[in-house]
Amino acid sequence: KTWCNLRMEGTPPATPNPTPPRGFLDRWLLGPLKEQMESYGIERKNLLEATVVFNIELWSSYAGIFFFCARFRPIRTLGQTSVGQDIRRFMLRQMGNRFVRMENRILAGAERFGNYSVVKPVPRLLGMQPKDFTLTLAETSAIYNVAFPGIMYASVIGMKAYFKTRHRSSAISDERA
């Protein structure tokens, strides 16, 4: 006998487990996700479709925020107000020269990113300067991350509504058949 075949005296022989052992992803991610989706009224067979619908809603929210930021420049506009100037002065007092270096590094990085050959066609397609495009991306990311809990909630509500109307329309078509 090898060391892996030995078992302690008095322990019953191993019985085959009727359910396969759950792996890390199934235990911590997929299992709770499936249970949550079922609580929303979404069947397990529709999980892929639900994920696609959910991601479409998230990306459309990001696109909406991007176009809002491209048009109105909310953070840059706030920075030009007296409140924005007060916040900048506070940051300068707290961080000193590090804040100025960080600010310059962010602006220089945004300009470099906008001038990459892969990225250059996108701002031109949108009628923007490369620097404005990258600053708009930065504003969009900041606003999206702050608003993400609300966006997530709204996307879940939208997904539930989509499947509720889809389920209702499929029930109506089943009745007609």
Short mmCIF file of C-alpha atoms in Angstrom, two decimals:
data_model
loop_
_atom_site.label_atom_id
_atom_site.label_comp_id
_atom_site.label_asym_id
_atom_site.label_seq_id
_atom_site.Cartn_x
_atom_site.Cartn_y
_atom_site.Cartn_z
CA LYS A 1 0.00 0.00 0.00
CA THR A 2 1.11 3.52 -0.70
CA TRP A 3 0.74 6.43 1.71
CA CYS A 4 -2.23 7.84 -0.24
CA ASN A 5 -4.19 4.54 0.01
CA LEU A 6 -3.88 4.31 3.79
CA ARG A 7 -6.73 5.46 5.94
CA MET A 8 -7.10 5.76 9.65
CA GLU A 9 -8.29 2.73 11.56
CA GLY A 10 -12.01 2.84 12.30
CA THR A 11 -12.94 5.34 9.60
CA PRO A 12 -15.61 4.17 7.22
CA PRO A 13 -14.65 3.69 3.60
CA ALA A 14 -15.25 6.69 1.40
CA THR A 15 -18.69 6.69 -0.19
CA PRO A 16 -19.20 8.17 -3.61
CA ASN A 17 -20.55 11.69 -3.35
CA PRO A 18 -23.82 12.01 -5.32
CA THR A 19 -23.07 15.67 -6.15
CA PRO A 20 -19.74 16.61 -7.67
CA PRO A 21 -17.55 18.81 -5.49
CA ARG A 22 -18.09 22.49 -6.16
CA GLY A 23 -15.04 24.37 -7.33
CA PHE A 24 -14.02 27.85 -6.32
CA LEU A 25 -15.85 29.62 -9.15
CA ASP A 26 -19.02 27.63 -8.69
CA ARG A 27 -19.03 28.06 -4.92
CA TRP A 28 -18.16 31.75 -4.70
CA LEU A 29 -19.31 33.26 -7.99
CA LEU A 30 -21.59 31.15 -10.15
CA GLY A 31 -23.63 29.57 -7.38
CA PRO A 32 -24.66 32.86 -5.73
CA LEU A 33 -25.15 34.44 -9.18
CA LYS A 34 -27.50 31.65 -10.24
CA GLU A 35 -29.43 31.93 -6.98
CA GLN A 36 -29.68 35.72 -7.31
CA MET A 37 -30.89 35.47 -10.91
CA GLU A 38 -33.50 32.91 -9.91
CA SER A 39 -34.71 35.30 -7.20
CA TYR A 40 -35.19 37.88 -10.00
CA GLY A 41 -37.31 35.36 -11.91
CA ILE A 42 -34.60 34.53 -14.44
CA GLU A 43 -34.21 30.83 -15.12
CA ARG A 44 -30.79 29.15 -15.21
CA LYS A 45 -31.11 28.46 -18.93
CA ASN A 46 -31.30 32.24 -19.55
CA LEU A 47 -28.15 33.19 -17.60
CA LEU A 48 -26.08 33.88 -20.71
CA GLU A 49 -28.79 36.08 -22.21
CA ALA A 50 -29.21 37.88 -18.87
CA THR A 51 -25.47 38.53 -18.71
CA VAL A 52 -25.47 39.94 -22.24
CA VAL A 53 -28.48 42.20 -21.51
CA PHE A 54 -26.88 43.38 -18.26
CA ASN A 55 -23.58 44.23 -19.98
CA ILE A 56 -25.35 46.06 -22.80
CA GLU A 57 -27.08 48.20 -20.17
CA LEU A 58 -23.77 48.91 -18.39
CA TRP A 59 -21.96 49.84 -21.62
CA SER A 60 -24.82 52.03 -22.81
CA SER A 61 -24.67 53.85 -19.45
CA TYR A 62 -20.93 54.38 -19.95
CA ALA A 63 -21.53 55.69 -23.49
CA GLY A 64 -24.24 58.04 -22.23
CA ILE A 65 -21.94 59.42 -19.54
CA PHE A 66 -19.14 59.77 -22.11
CA PHE A 67 -21.29 61.87 -24.46
CA PHE A 68 -22.58 63.91 -21.52
CA CYS A 69 -18.96 64.61 -20.47
CA ALA A 70 -17.94 65.40 -24.05
CA ARG A 71 -20.71 67.98 -24.33
CA PHE A 72 -20.76 69.58 -20.88
CA ARG A 73 -17.29 68.81 -19.37
CA PRO A 74 -18.73 68.69 -15.81
CA ILE A 75 -15.53 68.15 -13.81
CA ARG A 76 -13.50 70.65 -15.81
CA THR A 77 -16.35 73.16 -15.53
CA LEU A 78 -16.55 72.57 -11.78
CA GLY A 79 -12.79 73.14 -11.58
CA GLN A 80 -13.23 76.63 -13.01
CA THR A 81 -15.80 77.70 -10.42
CA SER A 82 -14.94 79.23 -7.05
CA VAL A 83 -15.81 75.92 -5.33
CA GLY A 84 -13.47 74.06 -7.67
CA GLN A 85 -10.71 76.58 -7.02
CA ASP A 86 -11.23 76.18 -3.27
CA ILE A 87 -10.91 72.40 -3.64
CA ARG A 88 -7.72 72.86 -5.68
CA ARG A 89 -6.24 75.21 -3.07
CA PHE A 90 -7.12 72.70 -0.34
CA MET A 91 -5.39 69.93 -2.28
CA LEU A 92 -2.34 72.15 -2.79
CA ARG A 93 -2.17 72.83 0.96
CA GLN A 94 -2.52 69.15 1.79
CA MET A 95 -0.24 67.66 -0.86
CA GLY A 96 1.98 70.56 -1.83
CA ASN A 97 4.25 69.99 -4.79
CA ARG A 98 3.08 66.38 -5.17
CA PHE A 99 -0.35 67.60 -6.30
CA VAL A 100 1.15 69.81 -9.02
CA ARG A 101 3.39 66.96 -10.24
CA MET A 102 0.45 64.55 -10.23
CA GLU A 103 -1.73 67.02 -12.12
CA ASN A 104 0.97 67.62 -14.74
CA ARG A 105 1.63 63.88 -15.09
CA ILE A 106 -2.08 63.16 -15.64
CA LEU A 107 -2.40 65.89 -18.27
CA ALA A 108 0.79 64.81 -20.07
CA GLY A 109 -0.31 61.16 -19.99
CA ALA A 110 -3.71 62.11 -21.40
CA GLU A 111 -2.06 63.96 -24.23
CA ARG A 112 0.32 61.07 -24.97
CA PHE A 113 -2.56 58.57 -24.94
CA GLY A 114 -4.57 60.73 -27.35
CA ASN A 115 -1.65 60.83 -29.79
CA TYR A 116 -1.22 57.03 -30.07
CA SER A 117 -1.78 55.89 -33.64
CA VAL A 118 -4.41 53.36 -32.55
CA VAL A 119 -6.37 55.97 -30.57
CA LYS A 120 -6.03 58.95 -32.95
CA PRO A 121 -8.88 57.97 -35.31
CA VAL A 122 -11.46 57.84 -32.50
CA PRO A 123 -11.29 61.53 -31.46
CA ARG A 124 -11.18 62.52 -35.14
CA LEU A 125 -14.30 60.42 -35.75
CA LEU A 126 -16.02 62.21 -32.85
CA GLY A 127 -14.75 65.63 -33.93
CA MET A 128 -12.60 66.13 -30.82
CA GLN A 129 -9.00 66.98 -30.13
CA PRO A 130 -6.94 64.03 -28.79
CA LYS A 131 -6.32 65.80 -25.47
CA ASP A 132 -10.02 66.63 -25.05
CA PHE A 133 -10.92 63.04 -25.88
CA THR A 134 -8.65 61.59 -23.21
CA LEU A 135 -9.74 64.15 -20.61
CA THR A 136 -13.35 63.25 -21.45
CA LEU A 137 -12.47 59.57 -20.90
CA ALA A 138 -10.97 60.47 -17.52
CA GLU A 139 -14.06 62.47 -16.53
CA THR A 140 -16.31 59.66 -17.71
CA SER A 141 -14.39 57.08 -15.68
CA ALA A 142 -14.52 59.24 -12.56
CA ILE A 143 -18.26 59.91 -12.84
CA TYR A 144 -19.03 56.30 -13.82
CA ASN A 145 -17.13 54.93 -10.81
CA VAL A 146 -18.87 57.30 -8.41
CA ALA A 147 -22.29 56.54 -9.91
CA PHE A 148 -21.65 52.79 -10.34
CA PRO A 149 -23.86 51.58 -7.44
CA GLY A 150 -26.83 53.45 -8.91
CA ILE A 151 -26.00 52.32 -12.44
CA MET A 152 -25.74 48.73 -11.24
CA TYR A 153 -29.13 48.96 -9.49
CA ALA A 154 -30.76 50.49 -12.57
CA SER A 155 -29.25 47.81 -14.81
CA VAL A 156 -30.59 45.03 -12.59
CA ILE A 157 -34.05 46.67 -12.63
CA GLY A 158 -33.84 46.93 -16.43
CA MET A 159 -32.76 43.30 -16.77
CA LYS A 160 -35.63 42.16 -14.56
CA ALA A 161 -38.11 44.23 -16.62
CA TYR A 162 -36.69 42.82 -19.87
CA PHE A 163 -37.17 39.24 -18.73
CA LYS A 164 -40.57 39.96 -17.24
CA THR A 165 -41.88 41.36 -20.56
CA ARG A 166 -40.10 38.62 -22.49
CA HIS A 167 -41.63 35.94 -20.27
CA ARG A 168 -45.07 37.56 -20.60
CA SER A 169 -44.81 37.76 -24.41
CA SER A 170 -43.67 34.11 -24.64
CA ALA A 171 -46.62 33.07 -22.44
CA ILE A 172 -49.00 34.93 -24.75
CA SER A 173 -47.51 33.24 -27.83
CA ASP A 174 -47.84 29.84 -26.08
CA GLU A 175 -51.53 30.54 -25.43
CA ARG A 176 -52.12 31.38 -29.10
CA ALA A 177 -50.53 28.12 -30.25
#
